[in-house]
Tab-separated table of C-alpha atoms in Angstrom:
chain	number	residue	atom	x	y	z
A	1	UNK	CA	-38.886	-62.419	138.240
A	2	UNK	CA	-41.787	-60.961	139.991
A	3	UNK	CA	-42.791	-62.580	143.188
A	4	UNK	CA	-45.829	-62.316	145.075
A	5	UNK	CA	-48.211	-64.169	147.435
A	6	UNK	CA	-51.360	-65.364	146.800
A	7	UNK	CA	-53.685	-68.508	144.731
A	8	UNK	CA	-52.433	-68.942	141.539
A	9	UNK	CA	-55.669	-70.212	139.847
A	10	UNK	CA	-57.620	-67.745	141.807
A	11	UNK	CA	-55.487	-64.752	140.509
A	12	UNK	CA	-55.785	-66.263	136.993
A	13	UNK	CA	-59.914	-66.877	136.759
A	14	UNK	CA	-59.418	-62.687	138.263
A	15	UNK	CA	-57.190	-62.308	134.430
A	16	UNK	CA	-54.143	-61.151	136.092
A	17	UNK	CA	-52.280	-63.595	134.120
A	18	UNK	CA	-52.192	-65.052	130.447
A	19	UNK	CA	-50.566	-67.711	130.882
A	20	UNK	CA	-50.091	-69.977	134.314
A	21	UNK	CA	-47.298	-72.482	133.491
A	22	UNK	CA	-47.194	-76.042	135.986
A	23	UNK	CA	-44.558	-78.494	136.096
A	24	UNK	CA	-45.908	-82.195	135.339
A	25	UNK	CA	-44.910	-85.936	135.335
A	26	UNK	CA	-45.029	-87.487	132.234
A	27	UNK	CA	-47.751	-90.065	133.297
A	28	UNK	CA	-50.774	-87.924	133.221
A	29	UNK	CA	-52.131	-88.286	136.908
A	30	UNK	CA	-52.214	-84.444	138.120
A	31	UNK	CA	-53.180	-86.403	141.528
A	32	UNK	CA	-50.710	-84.137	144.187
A	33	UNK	CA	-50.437	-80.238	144.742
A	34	UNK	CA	-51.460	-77.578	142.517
A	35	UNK	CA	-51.713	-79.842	139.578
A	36	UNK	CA	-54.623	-81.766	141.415
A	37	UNK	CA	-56.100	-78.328	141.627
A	38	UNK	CA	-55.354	-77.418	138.553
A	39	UNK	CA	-57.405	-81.060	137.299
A	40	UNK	CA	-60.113	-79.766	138.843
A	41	UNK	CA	-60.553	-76.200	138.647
A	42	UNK	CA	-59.578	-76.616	134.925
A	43	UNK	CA	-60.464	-79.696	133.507
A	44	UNK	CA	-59.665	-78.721	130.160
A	45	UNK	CA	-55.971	-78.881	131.368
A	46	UNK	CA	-56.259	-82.426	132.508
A	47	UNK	CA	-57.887	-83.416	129.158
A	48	UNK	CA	-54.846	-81.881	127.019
A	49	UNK	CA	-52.375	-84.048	129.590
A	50	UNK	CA	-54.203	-87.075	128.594
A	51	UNK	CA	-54.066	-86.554	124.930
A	52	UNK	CA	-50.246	-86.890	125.021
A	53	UNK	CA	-48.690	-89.890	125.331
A	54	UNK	CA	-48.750	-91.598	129.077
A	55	UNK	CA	-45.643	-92.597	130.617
A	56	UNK	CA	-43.379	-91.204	127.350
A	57	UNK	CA	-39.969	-89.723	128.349
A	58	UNK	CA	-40.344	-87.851	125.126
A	59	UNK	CA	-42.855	-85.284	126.576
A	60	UNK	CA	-39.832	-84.237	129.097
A	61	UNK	CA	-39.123	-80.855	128.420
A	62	UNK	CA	-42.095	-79.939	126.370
A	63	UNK	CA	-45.676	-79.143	127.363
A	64	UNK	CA	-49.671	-79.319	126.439
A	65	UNK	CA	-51.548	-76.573	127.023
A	66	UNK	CA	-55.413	-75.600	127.256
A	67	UNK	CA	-57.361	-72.192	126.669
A	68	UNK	CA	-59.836	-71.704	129.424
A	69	UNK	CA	-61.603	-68.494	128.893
A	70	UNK	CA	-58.839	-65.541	129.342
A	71	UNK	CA	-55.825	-68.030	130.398
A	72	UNK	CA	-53.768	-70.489	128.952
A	73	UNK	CA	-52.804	-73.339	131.182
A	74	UNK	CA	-49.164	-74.891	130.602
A	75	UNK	CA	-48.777	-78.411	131.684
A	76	UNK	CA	-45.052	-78.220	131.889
A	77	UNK	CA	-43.281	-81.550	131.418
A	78	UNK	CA	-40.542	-81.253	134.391
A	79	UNK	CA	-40.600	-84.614	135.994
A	80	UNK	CA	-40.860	-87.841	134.401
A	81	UNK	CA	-42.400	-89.726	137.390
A	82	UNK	CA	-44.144	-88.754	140.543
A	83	UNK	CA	-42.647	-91.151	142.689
A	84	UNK	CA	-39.290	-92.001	144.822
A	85	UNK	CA	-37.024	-89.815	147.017
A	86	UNK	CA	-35.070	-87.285	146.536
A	87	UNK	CA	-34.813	-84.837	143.129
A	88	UNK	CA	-37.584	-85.723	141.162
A	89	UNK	CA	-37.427	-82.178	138.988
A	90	UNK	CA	-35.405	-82.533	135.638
A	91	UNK	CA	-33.640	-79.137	135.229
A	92	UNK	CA	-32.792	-79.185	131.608
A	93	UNK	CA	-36.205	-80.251	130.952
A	94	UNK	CA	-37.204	-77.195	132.919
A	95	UNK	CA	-34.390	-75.059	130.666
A	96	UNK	CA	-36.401	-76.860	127.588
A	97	UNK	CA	-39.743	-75.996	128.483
A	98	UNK	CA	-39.476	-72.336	129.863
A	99	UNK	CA	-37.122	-71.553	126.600
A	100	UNK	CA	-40.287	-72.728	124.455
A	101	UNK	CA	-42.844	-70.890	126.598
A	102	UNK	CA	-40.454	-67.986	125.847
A	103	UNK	CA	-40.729	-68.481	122.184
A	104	UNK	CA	-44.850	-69.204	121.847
A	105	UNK	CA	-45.968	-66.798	124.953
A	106	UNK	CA	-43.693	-63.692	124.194
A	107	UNK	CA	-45.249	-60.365	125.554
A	108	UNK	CA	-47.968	-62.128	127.538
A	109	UNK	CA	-48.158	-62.091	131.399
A	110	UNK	CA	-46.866	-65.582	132.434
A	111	UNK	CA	-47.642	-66.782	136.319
A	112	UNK	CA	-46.170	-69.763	137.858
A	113	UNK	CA	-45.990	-71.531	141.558
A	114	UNK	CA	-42.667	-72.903	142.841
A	115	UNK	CA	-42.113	-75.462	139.665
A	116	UNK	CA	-40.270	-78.528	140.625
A	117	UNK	CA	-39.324	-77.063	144.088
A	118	UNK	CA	-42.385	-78.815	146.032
A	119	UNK	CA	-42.915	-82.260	145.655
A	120	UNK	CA	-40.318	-82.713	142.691
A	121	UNK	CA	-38.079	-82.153	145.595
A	122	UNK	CA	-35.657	-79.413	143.417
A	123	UNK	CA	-33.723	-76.757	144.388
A	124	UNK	CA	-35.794	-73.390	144.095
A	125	UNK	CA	-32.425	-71.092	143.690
A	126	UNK	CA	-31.665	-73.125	140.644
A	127	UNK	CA	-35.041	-73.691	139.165
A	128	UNK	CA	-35.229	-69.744	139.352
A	129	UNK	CA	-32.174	-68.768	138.169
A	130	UNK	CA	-33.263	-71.151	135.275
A	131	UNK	CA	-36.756	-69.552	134.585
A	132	UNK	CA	-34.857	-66.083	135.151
A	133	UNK	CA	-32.329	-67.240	131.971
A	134	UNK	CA	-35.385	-68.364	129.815
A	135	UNK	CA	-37.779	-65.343	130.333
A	136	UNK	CA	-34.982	-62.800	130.477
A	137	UNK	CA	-37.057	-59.661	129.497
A	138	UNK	CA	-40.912	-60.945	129.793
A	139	UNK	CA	-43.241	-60.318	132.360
A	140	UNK	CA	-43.361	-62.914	134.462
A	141	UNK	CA	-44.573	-64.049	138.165
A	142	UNK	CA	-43.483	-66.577	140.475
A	143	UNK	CA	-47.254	-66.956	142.943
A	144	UNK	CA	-46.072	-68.022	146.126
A	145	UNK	CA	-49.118	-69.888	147.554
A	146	UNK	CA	-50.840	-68.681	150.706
A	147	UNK	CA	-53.220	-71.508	151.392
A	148	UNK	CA	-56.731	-71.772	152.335
């Protein structure tokens, strides 16, 4: 894993990555942190949440995904709901999804923020050590944010 500082999206409209991967709830709000930006800077992602199934625990570990231009946004379902205290991140569904961006996003550049370790409330060390496992030999970037 590759870490650096900087705007995700902004790095991504610049093509420095192929694919920028988010974690999600399953109830298709992108309402809080970089997947509000992500809803509006990329609408296109928002629209391919909403065509899955709102509120199904099915989505959990799978994703939706929109071409905009050069990049691929991942919706990454990581979280079932937004809501409540504590651990919010699902790490197998995490194991799930990054094992499956593996398989359909081989050889690309893949760029990510700190998945399930913000608001999810997870535990960065083992969300990383997790994305590490799943994208053993690819090219891929964890974008610390720098704010505004």
């Amino acid at each position: 894993m590759k870490i650096i500082t900087g705007d995700l999206l902004m790095l991504a409209k610049q093509g420095k990555f192929d694919v920028i991967v988010h974690g999600c709830n399953c109830h298709c709000t992108m309402g809080a942190g970089i997947a509000k930006s992500i809803k509006q800077q990329f609408p296109e992602a928002y629209a391919a949440d909403c065509q899955t199934e709102k509120g199904s625990k099915a989505k959990m570990g799978t994703y939706s995904k929109a071409k905009i231009e050069q990049v691929t946004v991942i919706n990454a379902y990581t979280q079932f709901n937004w809501r409540g205290k504590g651990c919010l991140v699902y790490y197998e569904a995490v194991r799930q999804v990054f094992r499956a961006i593996k398989k359909d996003f081989s050889g690309k550049k893949i760029g990510y923020p700190l998945i399930g370790a913000g608001l999810a409330g997870g535990d960065w060390e083992i969300i990383a050590k997790i994305i590490d496992e799943e994208l053993a030999g690819e090219n891929h970037t964890l974008v610390k944010f720098t704010g505004r």
